[in-house]
Tab-separated table of C-alpha atoms in Angstrom:
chain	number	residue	atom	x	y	z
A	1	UNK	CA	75.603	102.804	63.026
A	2	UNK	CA	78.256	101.133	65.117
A	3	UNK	CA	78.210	101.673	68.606
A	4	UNK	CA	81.393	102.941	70.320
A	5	UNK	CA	83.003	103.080	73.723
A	6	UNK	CA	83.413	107.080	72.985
A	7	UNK	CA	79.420	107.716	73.425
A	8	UNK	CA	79.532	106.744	77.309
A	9	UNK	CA	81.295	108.450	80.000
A	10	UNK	CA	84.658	107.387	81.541
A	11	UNK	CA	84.621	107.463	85.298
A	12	UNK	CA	87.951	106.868	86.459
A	13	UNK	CA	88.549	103.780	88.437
A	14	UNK	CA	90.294	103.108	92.215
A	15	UNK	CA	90.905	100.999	94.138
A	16	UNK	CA	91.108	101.332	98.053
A	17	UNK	CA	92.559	98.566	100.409
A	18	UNK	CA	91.475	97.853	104.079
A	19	UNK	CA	93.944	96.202	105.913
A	20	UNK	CA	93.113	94.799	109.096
A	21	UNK	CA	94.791	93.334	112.230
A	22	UNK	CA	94.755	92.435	115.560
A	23	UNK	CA	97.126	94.604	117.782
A	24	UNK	CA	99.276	93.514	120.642
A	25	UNK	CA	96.411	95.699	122.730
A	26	UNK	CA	93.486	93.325	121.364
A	27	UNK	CA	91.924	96.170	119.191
A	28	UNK	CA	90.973	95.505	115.779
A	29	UNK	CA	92.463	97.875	113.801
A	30	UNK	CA	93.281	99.338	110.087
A	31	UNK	CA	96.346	100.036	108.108
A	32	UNK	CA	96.121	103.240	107.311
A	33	UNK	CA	98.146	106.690	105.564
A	34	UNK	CA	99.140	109.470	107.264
A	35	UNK	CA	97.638	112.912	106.363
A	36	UNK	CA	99.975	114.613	103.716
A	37	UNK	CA	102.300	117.711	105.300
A	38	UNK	CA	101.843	119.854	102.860
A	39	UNK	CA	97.929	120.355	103.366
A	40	UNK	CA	97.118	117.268	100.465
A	41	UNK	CA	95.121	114.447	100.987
A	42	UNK	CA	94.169	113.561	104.739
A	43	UNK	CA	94.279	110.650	106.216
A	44	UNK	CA	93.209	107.422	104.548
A	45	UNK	CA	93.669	104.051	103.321
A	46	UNK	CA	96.331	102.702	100.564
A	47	UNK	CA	94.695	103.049	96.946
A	48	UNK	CA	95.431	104.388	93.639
A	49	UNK	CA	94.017	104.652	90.602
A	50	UNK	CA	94.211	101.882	87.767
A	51	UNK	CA	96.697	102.355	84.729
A	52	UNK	CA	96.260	101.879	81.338
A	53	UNK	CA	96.499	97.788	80.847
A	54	UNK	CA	96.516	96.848	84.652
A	55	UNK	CA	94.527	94.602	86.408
A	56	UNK	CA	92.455	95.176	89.416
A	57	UNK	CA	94.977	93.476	91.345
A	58	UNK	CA	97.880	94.527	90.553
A	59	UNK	CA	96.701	97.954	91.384
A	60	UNK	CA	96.338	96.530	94.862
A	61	UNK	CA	99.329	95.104	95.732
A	62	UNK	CA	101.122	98.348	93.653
A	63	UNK	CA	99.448	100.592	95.779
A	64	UNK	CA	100.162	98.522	99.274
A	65	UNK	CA	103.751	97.993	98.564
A	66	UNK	CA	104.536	101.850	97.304
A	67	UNK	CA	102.065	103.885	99.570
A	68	UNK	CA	101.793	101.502	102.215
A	69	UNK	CA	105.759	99.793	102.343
A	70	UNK	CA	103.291	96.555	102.422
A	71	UNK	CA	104.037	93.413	100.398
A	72	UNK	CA	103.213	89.493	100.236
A	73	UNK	CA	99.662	90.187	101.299
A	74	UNK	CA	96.776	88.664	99.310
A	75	UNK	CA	93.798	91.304	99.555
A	76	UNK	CA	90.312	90.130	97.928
A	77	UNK	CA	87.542	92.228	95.984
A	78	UNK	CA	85.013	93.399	98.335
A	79	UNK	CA	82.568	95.925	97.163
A	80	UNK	CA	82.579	98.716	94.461
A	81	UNK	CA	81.499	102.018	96.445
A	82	UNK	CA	79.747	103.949	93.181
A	83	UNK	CA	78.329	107.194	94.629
A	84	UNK	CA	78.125	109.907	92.707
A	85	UNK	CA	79.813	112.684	94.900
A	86	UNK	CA	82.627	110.338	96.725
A	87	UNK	CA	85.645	112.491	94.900
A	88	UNK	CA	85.349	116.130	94.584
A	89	UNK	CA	87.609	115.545	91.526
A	90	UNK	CA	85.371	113.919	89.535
A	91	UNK	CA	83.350	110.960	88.768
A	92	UNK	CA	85.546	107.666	90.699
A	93	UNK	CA	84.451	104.126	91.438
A	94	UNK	CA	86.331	102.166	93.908
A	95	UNK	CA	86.773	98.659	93.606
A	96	UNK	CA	87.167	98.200	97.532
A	97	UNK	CA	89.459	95.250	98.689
A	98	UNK	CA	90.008	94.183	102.165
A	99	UNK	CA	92.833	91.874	103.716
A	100	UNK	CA	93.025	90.398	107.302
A	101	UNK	CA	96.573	89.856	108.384
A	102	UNK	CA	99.162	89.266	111.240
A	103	UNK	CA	100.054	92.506	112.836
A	104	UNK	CA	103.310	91.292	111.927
A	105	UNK	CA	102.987	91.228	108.601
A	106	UNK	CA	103.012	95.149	108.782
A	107	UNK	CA	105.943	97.518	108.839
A	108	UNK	CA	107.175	98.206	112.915
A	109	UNK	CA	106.426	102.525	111.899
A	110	UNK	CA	103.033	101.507	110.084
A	111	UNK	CA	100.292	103.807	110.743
A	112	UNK	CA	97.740	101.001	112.311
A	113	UNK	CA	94.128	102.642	113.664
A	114	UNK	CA	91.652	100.987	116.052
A	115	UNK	CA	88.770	100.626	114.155
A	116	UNK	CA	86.290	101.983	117.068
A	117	UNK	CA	88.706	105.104	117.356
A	118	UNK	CA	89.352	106.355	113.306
A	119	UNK	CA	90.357	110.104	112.373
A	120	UNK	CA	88.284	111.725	109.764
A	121	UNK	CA	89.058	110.078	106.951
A	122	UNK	CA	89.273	110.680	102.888
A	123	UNK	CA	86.629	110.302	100.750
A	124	UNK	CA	84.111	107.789	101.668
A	125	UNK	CA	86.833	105.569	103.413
A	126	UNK	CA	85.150	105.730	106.671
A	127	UNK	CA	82.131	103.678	104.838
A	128	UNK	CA	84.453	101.435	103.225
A	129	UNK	CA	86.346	100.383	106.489
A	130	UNK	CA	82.540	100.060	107.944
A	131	UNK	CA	81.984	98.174	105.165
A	132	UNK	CA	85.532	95.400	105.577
A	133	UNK	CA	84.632	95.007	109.274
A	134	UNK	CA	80.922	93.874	109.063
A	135	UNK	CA	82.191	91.721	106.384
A	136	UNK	CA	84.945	90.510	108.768
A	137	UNK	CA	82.889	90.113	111.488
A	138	UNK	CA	80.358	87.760	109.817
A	139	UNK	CA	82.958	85.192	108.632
A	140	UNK	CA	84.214	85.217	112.476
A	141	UNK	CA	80.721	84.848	113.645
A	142	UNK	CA	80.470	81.302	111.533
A	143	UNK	CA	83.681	79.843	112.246
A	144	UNK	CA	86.986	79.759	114.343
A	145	UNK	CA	89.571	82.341	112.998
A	146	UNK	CA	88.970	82.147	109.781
A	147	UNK	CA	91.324	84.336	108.126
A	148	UNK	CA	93.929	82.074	110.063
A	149	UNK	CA	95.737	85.221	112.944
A	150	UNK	CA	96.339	82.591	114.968
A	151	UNK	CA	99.100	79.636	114.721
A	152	UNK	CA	97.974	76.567	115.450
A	153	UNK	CA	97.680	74.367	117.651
A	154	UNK	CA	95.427	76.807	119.744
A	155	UNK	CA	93.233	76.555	123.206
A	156	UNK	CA	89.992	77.620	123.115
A	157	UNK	CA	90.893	80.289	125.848
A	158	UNK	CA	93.124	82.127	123.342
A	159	UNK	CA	90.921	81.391	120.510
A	160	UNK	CA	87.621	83.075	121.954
A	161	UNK	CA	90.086	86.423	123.052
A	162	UNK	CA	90.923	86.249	119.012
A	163	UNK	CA	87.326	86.499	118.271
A	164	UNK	CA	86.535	89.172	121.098
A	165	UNK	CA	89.163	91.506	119.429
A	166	UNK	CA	87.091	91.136	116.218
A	167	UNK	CA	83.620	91.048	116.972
A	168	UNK	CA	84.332	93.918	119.227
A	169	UNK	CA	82.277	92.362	122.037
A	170	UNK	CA	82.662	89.870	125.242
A	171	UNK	CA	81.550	86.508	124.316
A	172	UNK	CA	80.014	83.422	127.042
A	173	UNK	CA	82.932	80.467	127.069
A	174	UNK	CA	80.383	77.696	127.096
A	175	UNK	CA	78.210	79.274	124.229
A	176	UNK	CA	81.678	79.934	121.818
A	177	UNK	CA	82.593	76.775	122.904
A	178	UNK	CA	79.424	74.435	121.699
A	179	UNK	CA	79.583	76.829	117.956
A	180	UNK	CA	83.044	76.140	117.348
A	181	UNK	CA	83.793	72.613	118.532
A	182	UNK	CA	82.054	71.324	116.113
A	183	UNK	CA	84.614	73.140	113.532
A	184	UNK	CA	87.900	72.281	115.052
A	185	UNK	CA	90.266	69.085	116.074
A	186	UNK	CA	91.594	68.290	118.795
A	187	UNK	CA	95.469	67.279	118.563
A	188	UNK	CA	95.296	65.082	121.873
A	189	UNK	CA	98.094	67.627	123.337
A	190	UNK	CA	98.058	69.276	126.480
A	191	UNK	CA	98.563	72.971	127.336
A	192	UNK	CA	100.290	73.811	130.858
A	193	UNK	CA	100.947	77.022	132.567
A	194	UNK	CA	100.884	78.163	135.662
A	195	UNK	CA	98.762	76.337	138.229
A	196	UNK	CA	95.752	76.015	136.377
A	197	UNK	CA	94.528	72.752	134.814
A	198	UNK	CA	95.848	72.015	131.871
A	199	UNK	CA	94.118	73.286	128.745
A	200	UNK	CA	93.112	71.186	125.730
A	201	UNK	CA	94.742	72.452	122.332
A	202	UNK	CA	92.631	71.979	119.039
A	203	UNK	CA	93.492	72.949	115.203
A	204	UNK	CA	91.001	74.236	112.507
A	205	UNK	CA	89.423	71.396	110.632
């Protein structure tokens, strides 16, 4: 007998974006949409579900740029959030992606959420934006802004506030200092402003 796709179930599949950012306040923070008026889904992050003969990925970026008014981001595969009971619709995996951009590279009336502050969200989207910040975290734990927020050339002053925003905690100068020197350049340029000495400015290697 021939096995067939028909025997086995057919969950549907989503996918569900996190979209971080710094804000101008230094909170790291999540794209996210606004509860629907007339009593529909609450508040929670750009997804949708994948059509017939799409791609992962172009589910993303369709979902971003219609739900969200979000384009020219690049968001990557993070986890696939499987339980059994995460849509009272019906059986749904979500391919989880997660992004790390420029708070300019969001619309000016985009809904954008301290992560240490979120509503109740949708689904299981509280887990997944748990999930997109530890993941964040750990790359900035290893190496100087490595998702690229800030434009080079950079001091290590404005570098180590970058990585406060994201790890969510105060860090020593001389300790951040000694774990990222050893992963940046300096340009042999000089920072000056105000009376203070002059500050050395460095580049990702």
């Amino acid at each position: 007998m021939t096995d067939t796709l028909e025997r086995y179930p057919r969950p549907s599949v989503a996918v569900d974006t996190a979209v971080l950012t710094v804000t101008s306040a230094g909170d790291l923070a999540v794209l996210l949409l606004p509860a629907e008026d007339d009593g529909g889904m609450p508040v929670r992050l750009p997804g949708t579900f994948l059509h017939e003969g799409e791609l992962l990925a172009e589910a993303v970026l369709r979902s971003l740029r219609t739900k969200a008014g979000v384009a020219g981001l690049a968001p990557r595969q993070l986890h696939v959030f499987d339980a059994i009971d995460r849509d009272d619709r019906g059986r749904v995996l979500s391919v989880a992606h997660v992004d790390v951009v420029h708070a300019s590279s969001l619309p000016p009336d985009a809904l954008v959420v301290p992560v240490s502050a979120l509503p109740p969200l949708a689904f299981d989207h509280d887990r997944i934006v748990a999930f997109a910040v530890e993941h964040v975290r750990a790359q900035y734990k290893q190496a100087p802004d490595p998702r690229g927020l800030l434009e080079a050339p950079f001091t290590l002053s404005r570098l180590r506030s970058l990585h406060e925003s994201v790890l969510g905690e105060r860090l020593l100068p001389d300790t951040f200092r000694r774990a990222m020197l050893p992963h940046l350049v300096a340009t042999g340029a000089m920072e000056r402003s105000g009376r203070g000495r002059p500050a050395e400015l460095f580049r990702r290697t």
